Coordinates of C-alpha atoms and ligand atoms in Angstrom, one line a residue:
X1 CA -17.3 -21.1 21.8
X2 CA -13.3 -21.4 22.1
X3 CA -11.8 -18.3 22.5
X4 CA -9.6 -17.7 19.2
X5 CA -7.4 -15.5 20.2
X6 CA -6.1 -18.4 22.9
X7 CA -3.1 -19.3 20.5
X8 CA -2.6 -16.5 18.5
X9 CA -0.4 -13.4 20.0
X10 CA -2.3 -10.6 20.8
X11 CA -1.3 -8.5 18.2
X12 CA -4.9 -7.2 16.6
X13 CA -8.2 -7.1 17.7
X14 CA -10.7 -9.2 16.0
X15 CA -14.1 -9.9 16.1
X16 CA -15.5 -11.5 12.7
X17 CA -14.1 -14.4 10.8
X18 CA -14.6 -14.2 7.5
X19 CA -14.9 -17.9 5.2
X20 CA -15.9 -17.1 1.9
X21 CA -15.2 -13.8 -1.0
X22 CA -17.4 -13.6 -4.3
X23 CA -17.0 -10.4 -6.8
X24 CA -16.8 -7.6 -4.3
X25 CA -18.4 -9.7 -1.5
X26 CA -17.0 -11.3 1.8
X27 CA -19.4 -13.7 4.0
X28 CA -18.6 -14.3 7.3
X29 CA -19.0 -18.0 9.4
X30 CA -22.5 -17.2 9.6
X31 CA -23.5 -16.7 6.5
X32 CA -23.3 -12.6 7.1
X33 CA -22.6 -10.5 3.5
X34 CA -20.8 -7.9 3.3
X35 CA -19.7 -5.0 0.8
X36 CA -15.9 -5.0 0.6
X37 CA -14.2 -1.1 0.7
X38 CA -11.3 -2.8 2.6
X39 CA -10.0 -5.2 -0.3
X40 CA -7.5 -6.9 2.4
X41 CA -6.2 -3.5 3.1
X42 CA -6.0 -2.5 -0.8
X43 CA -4.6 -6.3 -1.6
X44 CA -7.3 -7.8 -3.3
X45 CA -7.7 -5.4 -6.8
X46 CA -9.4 -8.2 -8.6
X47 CA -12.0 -9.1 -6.1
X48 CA -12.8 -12.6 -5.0
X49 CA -13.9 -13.9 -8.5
X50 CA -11.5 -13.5 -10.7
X51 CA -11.6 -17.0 -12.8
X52 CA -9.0 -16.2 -14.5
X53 CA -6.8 -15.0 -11.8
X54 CA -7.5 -18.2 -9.7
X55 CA -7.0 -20.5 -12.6
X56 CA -3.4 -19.1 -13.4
X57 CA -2.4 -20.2 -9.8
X58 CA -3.9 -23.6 -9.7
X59 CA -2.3 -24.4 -12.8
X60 CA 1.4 -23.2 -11.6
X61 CA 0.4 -25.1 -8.1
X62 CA -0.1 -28.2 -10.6
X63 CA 3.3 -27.6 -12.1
X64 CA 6.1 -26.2 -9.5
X65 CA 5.0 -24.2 -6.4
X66 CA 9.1 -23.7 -5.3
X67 CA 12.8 -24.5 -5.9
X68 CA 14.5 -21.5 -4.2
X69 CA 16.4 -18.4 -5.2
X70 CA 19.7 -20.2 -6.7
X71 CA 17.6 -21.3 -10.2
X72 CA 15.7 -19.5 -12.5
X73 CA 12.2 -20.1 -13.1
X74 CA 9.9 -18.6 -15.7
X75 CA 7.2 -16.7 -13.4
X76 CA 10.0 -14.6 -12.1
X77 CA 11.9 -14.1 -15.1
X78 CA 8.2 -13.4 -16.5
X79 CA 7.4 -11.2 -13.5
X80 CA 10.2 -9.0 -13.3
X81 CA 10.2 -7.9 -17.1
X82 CA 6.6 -6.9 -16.1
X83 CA 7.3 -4.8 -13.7
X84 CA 10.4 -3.8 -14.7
X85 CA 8.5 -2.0 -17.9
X86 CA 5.6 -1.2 -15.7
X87 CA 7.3 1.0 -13.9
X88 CA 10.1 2.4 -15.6
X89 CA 12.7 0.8 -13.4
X90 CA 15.2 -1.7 -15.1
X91 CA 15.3 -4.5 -12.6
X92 CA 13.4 -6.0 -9.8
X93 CA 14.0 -8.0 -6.6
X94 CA 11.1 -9.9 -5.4
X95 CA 10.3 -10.2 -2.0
X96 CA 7.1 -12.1 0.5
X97 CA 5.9 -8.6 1.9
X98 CA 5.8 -4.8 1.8
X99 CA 8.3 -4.4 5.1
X100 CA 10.9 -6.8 3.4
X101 CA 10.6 -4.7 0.3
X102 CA 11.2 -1.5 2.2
X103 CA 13.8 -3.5 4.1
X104 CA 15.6 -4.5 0.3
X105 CA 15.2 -0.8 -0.7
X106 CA 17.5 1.1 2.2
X107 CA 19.9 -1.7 2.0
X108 CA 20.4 -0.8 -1.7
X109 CA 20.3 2.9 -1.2
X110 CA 23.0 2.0 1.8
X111 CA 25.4 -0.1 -0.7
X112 CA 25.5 2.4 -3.5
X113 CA 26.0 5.5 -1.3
X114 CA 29.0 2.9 0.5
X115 CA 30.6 2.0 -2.7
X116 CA 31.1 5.5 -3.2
X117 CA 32.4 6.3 0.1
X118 CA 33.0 3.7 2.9
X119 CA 32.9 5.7 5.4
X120 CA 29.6 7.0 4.7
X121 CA 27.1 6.6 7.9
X122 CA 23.9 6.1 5.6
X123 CA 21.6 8.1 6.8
X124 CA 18.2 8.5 5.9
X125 CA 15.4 11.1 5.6
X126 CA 11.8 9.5 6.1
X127 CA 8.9 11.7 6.9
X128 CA 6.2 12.0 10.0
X129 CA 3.1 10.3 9.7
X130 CA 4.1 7.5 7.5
X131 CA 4.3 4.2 7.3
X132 CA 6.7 1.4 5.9
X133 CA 5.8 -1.4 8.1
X134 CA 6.5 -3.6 10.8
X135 CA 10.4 -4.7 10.3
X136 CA 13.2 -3.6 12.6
X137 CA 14.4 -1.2 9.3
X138 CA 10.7 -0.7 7.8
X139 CA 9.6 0.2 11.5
X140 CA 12.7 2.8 11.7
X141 CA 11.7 4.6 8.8
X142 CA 7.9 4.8 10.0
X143 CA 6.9 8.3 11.2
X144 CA 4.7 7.4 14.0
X145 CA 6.8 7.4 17.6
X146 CA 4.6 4.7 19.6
X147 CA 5.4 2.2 16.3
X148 CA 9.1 2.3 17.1
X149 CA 9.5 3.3 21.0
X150 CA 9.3 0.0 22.5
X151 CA 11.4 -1.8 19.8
X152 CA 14.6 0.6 20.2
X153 CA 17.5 0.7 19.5
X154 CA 16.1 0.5 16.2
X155 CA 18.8 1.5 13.0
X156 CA 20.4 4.6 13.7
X157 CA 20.8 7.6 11.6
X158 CA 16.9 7.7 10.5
X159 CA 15.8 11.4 11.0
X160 CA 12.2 13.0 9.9
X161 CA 10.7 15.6 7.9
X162 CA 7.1 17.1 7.4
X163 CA 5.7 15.8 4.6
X164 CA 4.5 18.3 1.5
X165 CA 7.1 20.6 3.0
X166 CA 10.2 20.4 1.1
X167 CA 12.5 23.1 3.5
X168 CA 11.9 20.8 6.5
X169 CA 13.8 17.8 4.0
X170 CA 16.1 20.9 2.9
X171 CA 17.2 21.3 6.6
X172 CA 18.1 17.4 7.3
X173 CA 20.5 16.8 4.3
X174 CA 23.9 16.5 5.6
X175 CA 27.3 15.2 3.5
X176 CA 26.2 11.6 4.9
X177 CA 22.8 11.4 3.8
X178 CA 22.3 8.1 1.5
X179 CA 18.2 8.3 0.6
X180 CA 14.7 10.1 1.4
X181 CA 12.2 7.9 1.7
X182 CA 8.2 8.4 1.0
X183 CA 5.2 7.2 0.1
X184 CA 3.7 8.9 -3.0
X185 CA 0.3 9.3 -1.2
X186 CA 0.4 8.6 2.6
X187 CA -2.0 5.5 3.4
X188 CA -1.8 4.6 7.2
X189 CA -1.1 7.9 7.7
X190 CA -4.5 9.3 6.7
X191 CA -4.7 9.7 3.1
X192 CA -2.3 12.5 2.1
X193 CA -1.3 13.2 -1.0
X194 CA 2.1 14.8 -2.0
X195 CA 1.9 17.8 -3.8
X196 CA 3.8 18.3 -6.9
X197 CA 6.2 21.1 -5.9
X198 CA 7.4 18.3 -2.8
X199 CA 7.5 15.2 -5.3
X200 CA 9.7 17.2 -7.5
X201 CA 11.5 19.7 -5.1
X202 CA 12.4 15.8 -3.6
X203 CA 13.8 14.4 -7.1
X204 CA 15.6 18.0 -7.3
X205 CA 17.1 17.5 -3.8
X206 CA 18.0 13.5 -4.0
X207 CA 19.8 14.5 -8.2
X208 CA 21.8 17.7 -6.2
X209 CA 23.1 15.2 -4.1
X210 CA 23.5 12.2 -5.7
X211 CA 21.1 9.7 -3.2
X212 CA 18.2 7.6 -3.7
X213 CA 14.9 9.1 -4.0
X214 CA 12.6 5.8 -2.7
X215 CA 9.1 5.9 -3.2
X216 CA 6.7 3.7 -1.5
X217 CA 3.9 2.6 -3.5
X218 CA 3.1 0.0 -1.6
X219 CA -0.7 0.7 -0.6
X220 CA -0.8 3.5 -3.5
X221 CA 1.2 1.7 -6.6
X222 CA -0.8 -1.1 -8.6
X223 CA -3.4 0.7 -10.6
X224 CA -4.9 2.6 -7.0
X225 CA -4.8 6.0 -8.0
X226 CA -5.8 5.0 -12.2
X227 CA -2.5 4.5 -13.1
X228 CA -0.1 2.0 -12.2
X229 CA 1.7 3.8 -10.4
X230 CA 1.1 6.8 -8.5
X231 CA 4.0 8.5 -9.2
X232 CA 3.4 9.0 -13.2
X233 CA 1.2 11.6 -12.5
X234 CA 4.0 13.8 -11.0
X235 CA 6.1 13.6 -14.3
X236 CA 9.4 12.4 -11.9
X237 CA 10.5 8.7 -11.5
X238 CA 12.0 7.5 -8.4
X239 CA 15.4 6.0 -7.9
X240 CA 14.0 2.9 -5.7
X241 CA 10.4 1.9 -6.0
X242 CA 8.5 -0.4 -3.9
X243 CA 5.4 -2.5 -4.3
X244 CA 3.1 -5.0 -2.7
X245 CA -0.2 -5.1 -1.3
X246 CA -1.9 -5.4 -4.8
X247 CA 0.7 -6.7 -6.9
X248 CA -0.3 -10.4 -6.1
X249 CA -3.8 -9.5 -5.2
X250 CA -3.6 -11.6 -1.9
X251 CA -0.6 -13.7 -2.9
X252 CA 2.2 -12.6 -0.7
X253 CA 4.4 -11.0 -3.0
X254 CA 6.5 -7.5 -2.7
X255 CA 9.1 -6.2 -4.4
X256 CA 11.5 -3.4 -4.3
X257 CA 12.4 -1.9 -8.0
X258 CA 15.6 0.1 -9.7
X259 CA 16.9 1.9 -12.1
X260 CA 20.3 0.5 -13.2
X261 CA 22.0 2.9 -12.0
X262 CA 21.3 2.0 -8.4
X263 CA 20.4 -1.7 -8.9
X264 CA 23.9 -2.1 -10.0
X265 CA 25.2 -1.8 -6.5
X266 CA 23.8 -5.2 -5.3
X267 CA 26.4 -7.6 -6.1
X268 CA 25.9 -11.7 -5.5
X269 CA 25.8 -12.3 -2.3
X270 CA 24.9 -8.7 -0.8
X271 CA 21.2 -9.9 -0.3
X272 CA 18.4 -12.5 -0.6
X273 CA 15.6 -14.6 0.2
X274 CA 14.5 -18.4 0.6
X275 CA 11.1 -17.6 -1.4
X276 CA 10.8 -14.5 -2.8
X277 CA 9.5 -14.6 -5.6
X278 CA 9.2 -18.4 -5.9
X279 CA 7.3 -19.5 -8.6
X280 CA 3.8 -19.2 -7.1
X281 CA 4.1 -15.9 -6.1
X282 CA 6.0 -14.8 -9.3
X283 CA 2.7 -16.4 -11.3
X284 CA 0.3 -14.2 -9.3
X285 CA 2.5 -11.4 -10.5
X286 CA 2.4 -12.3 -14.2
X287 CA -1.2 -13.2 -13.9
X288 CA -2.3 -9.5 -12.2
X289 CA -0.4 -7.7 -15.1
X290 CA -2.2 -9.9 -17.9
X291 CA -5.7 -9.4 -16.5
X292 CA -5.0 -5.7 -15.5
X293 CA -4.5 -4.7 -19.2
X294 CA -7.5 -7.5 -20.0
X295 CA -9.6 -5.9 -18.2
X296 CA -8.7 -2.5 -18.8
X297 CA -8.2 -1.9 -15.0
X298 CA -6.2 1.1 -15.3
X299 CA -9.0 3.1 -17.3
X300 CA -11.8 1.6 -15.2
X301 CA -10.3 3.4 -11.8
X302 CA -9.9 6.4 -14.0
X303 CA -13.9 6.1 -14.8
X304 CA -15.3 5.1 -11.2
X305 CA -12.7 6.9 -8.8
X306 CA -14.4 10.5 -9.6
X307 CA -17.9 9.0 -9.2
X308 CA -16.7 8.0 -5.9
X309 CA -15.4 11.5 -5.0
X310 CA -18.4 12.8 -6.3
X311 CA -21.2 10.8 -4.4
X312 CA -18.5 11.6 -0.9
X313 CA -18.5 15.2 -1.3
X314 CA -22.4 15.2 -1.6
X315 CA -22.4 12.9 1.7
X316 CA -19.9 15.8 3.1
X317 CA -22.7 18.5 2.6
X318 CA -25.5 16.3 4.1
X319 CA -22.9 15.6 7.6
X320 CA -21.0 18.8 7.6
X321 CA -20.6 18.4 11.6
X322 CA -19.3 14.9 10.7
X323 CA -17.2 15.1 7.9
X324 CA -14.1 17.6 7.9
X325 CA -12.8 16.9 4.0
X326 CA -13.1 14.5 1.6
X327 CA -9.2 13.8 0.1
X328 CA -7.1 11.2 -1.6
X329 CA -5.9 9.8 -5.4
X330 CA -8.1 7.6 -7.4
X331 CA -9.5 4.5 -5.7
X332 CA -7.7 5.4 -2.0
X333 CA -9.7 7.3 -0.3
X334 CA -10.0 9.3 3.5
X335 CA -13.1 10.7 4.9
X336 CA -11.6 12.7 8.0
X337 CA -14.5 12.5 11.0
X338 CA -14.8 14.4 13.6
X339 CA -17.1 11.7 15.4
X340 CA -14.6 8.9 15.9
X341 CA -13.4 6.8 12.6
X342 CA -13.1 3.5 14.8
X343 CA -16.7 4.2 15.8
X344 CA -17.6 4.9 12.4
X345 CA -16.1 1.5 10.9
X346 CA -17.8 -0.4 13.7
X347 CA -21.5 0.5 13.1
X348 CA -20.6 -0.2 9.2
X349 CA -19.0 -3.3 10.1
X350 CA -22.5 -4.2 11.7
X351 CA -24.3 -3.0 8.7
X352 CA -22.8 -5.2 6.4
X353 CA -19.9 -3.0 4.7
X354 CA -16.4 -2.8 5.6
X355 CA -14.0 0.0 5.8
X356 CA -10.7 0.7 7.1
X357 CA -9.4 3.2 9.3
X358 CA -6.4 5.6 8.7
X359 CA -5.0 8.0 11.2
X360 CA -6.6 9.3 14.2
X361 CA -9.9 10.8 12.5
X362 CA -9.8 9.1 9.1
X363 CA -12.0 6.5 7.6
X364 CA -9.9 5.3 4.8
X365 CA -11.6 3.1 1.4
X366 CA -9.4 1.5 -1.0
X367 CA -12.5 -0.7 -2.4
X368 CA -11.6 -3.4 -5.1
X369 CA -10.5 -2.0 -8.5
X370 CA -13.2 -3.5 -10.6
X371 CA -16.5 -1.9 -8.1
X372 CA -18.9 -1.0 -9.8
X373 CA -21.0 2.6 -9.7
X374 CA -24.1 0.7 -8.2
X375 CA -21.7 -0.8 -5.7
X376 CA -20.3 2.4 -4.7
X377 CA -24.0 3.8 -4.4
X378 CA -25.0 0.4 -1.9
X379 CA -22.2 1.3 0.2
X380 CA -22.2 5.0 0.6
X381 CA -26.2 3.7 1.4
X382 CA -25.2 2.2 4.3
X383 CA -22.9 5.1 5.0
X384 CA -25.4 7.6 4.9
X385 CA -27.4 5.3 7.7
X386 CA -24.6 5.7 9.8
X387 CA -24.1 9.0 9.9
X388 CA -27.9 9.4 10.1
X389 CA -28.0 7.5 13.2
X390 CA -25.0 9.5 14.6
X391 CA -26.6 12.4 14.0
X392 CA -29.7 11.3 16.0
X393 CA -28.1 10.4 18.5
X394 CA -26.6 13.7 19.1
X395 CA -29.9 15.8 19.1
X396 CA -31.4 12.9 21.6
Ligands
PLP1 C1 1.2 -2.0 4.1 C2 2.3 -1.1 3.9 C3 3.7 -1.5 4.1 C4 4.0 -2.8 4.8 O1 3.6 -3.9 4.0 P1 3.5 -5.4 4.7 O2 3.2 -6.3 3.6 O3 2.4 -5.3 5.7 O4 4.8 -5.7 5.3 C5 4.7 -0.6 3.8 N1 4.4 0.6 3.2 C6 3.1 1.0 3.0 C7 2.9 2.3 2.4 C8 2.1 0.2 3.3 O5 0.8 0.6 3.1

């Protein structure tokens, strides 16, 4: 067989091609099924069967897939009133990924803290151990040092706190500071949380000093954690949000998100994109918010996600050597390992389910949003094997 990574640059390493997705299902090019916990990285909410969702794009594909930024077109005007009310911001600029959103965010938080003061140097607080993406800005803001070292100079004035500890933030504001930047629950990172006092100490902080509190809900926003977005369960709302992954369910489509206040520091001119948002993307957009209030999707994350967390912890007590802690928000979840997570996904892989990893020592599900209980129970099955042959092996 051809080698197919001989045209493609080296940038991931690969092993199974995958042809064909059903409900929760993917099947590889040789006819191999497997349970999904991956979702595209939490992308794919709906699943693979979706008739609905499919039938929405093929009908837009039918009628205009693009005509560029300088018209209107109804998707996006559609789409951004969406999420506009989703959540809570007033207006919306669509991008094609989660690093250009994060790229659209710090430019914003940049303009408004420069129309106040020109000379302002725009720096920006981000925190260790998290992730924005793979952008020269994105990549600056991302909390992991072998992410950034080989592509410096990267944008200056980027320094970084601990995360869930608000005196570390405390220490790094300065006079020129222009935005903190986080994700409401840490994904890549390995599955952490923010706890209430730092979410709100962080609102507190950006208010005091009159900068951008941006939240990335990237990998943790769209309906992950059983409401839309994460951050409604801290009682604060950010200044700059930003979305993806999920929000066109495999689509490319991000966006980042404002309240007027800060939004109205873009002017024409200060910032666009050939597609963002074209038509096709903007339908994908519409189409998710129509069938996640359908199909109840919110309340349905609300009813499985403890199940999950339930049958985990009981899989924590059976591998106590194994598993460390069981942590996470709704339907994004981290079993920290103390037996290798690569290994872990690997041997699952094999098995016929697929995970992700997250961290050094995490193994990270963010399953489909419509799984079902019985689904959950066939895949922490094939979970249990693994362990159980782990274990095993160590007494051999
Ligand atoms: C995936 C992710 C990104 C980057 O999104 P891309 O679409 O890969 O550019 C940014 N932030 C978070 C929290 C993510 O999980």
């Amino acid at each position: 067989m051809k080698d197919p990574d001989l045209h493609l640059i080296h940038t991931y390493n690969r092993s199974i091609t995958f042809v064909r997705g059903e409900e929760v299902y993917l099947y590889d090019n040789t006819g191999k099924k497997y349970l999904d916990l991956g979702a595209g990285i939490a992308v794919s909410a709906l699943g693979y069967s979706n008739e609905e969702f499919k039938q929405g794009l093929k009908d837009q594909i039918d009628q205009l897939i693009h005509v560029s930024n300088l018209y209107y077109t109804e998707p996006v005007i559609k789409a951004s009133e969406l999420l506009a009310k989703g959540s809570g911001m007033d207006r919306v600029f669509f991008t094609n990924s989660g690093a250009e959103a994060i790229e659209g965010a710090l430019k914003l938080a940049r303009k408004y803290a420069y129309l106040k003061n020109k000379d302002s140097k725009g720096e920006i607080i981000a925190m260790n151990h998290s992730f924005h993406g793979r952008t020269m800005g994105a990549v600056s803001v991302t909390g992991t040092e072998h992410y950034r070292e080989p592509f410096e100079p990267l944008i200056g004035g980027v320094s970084f706190a601990e995360y869930n500890d608000l005196v570390s933030v405390e220490k790094l504001i300065t006079k020129d500071t222009c935005a903190i930047i986080l994700e409401t629950v840490q994904g890549e990172g390995g599955i952490y949380p923010a706890s209430e006092e730092f979410i709100k100490g962080i609102r507190e902080i950006c208010d005091k000093n009159d900068i951008a509190m941006i939240l990335d809900e990237i990998q943790c926003g769209m309906g992950r954690t059983g409401t839309l977005f994460a951050f409604e369960q801290y009682g604060i709302k950010p200044d700059i949000l930003t979305s993806a992954k999920a929000l066109g369910c495999g689509v490319p489509v991000g966006a980042f998100a404002a309240t007027e206040k800060f939004a109205a520091a873009m002017y024409p001119g200060d910032h666009g994109t050939t597609y963002g948002g074209n038509p096709l993307a903007a339908q994908a957009v519409c189409k998710v918010f129509e069938i996640f209030e359908k199909e109840q999707i919110l309340a349905h994350v609300a009813e499985v996600a403890p199940y999950l967390y339930k049958k985990l912890k009981q899989l924590a007590e059976k591998y106590p050597s194994f598993i460390s802690d069981v942590r996470g928000k709704g339907l994004l979840v981290g079993l920290e390992v103390t037996c290798g997570n690569s290994e872990i996904v690997k041997r699952a892989m094999e098995k016929g389910l697929v995970l992700l990893t997250a961290g050094a020592d995490v193994v990270r599900m963010a399953p489909p949003l419509v799984i079902q209980k019985e689904q959950i129970d066939a895949g922490l099955a094939i979970l249990d094997e693994v362990f159980l042959e782990r274990s095993m092996a160590v007494k051999v």
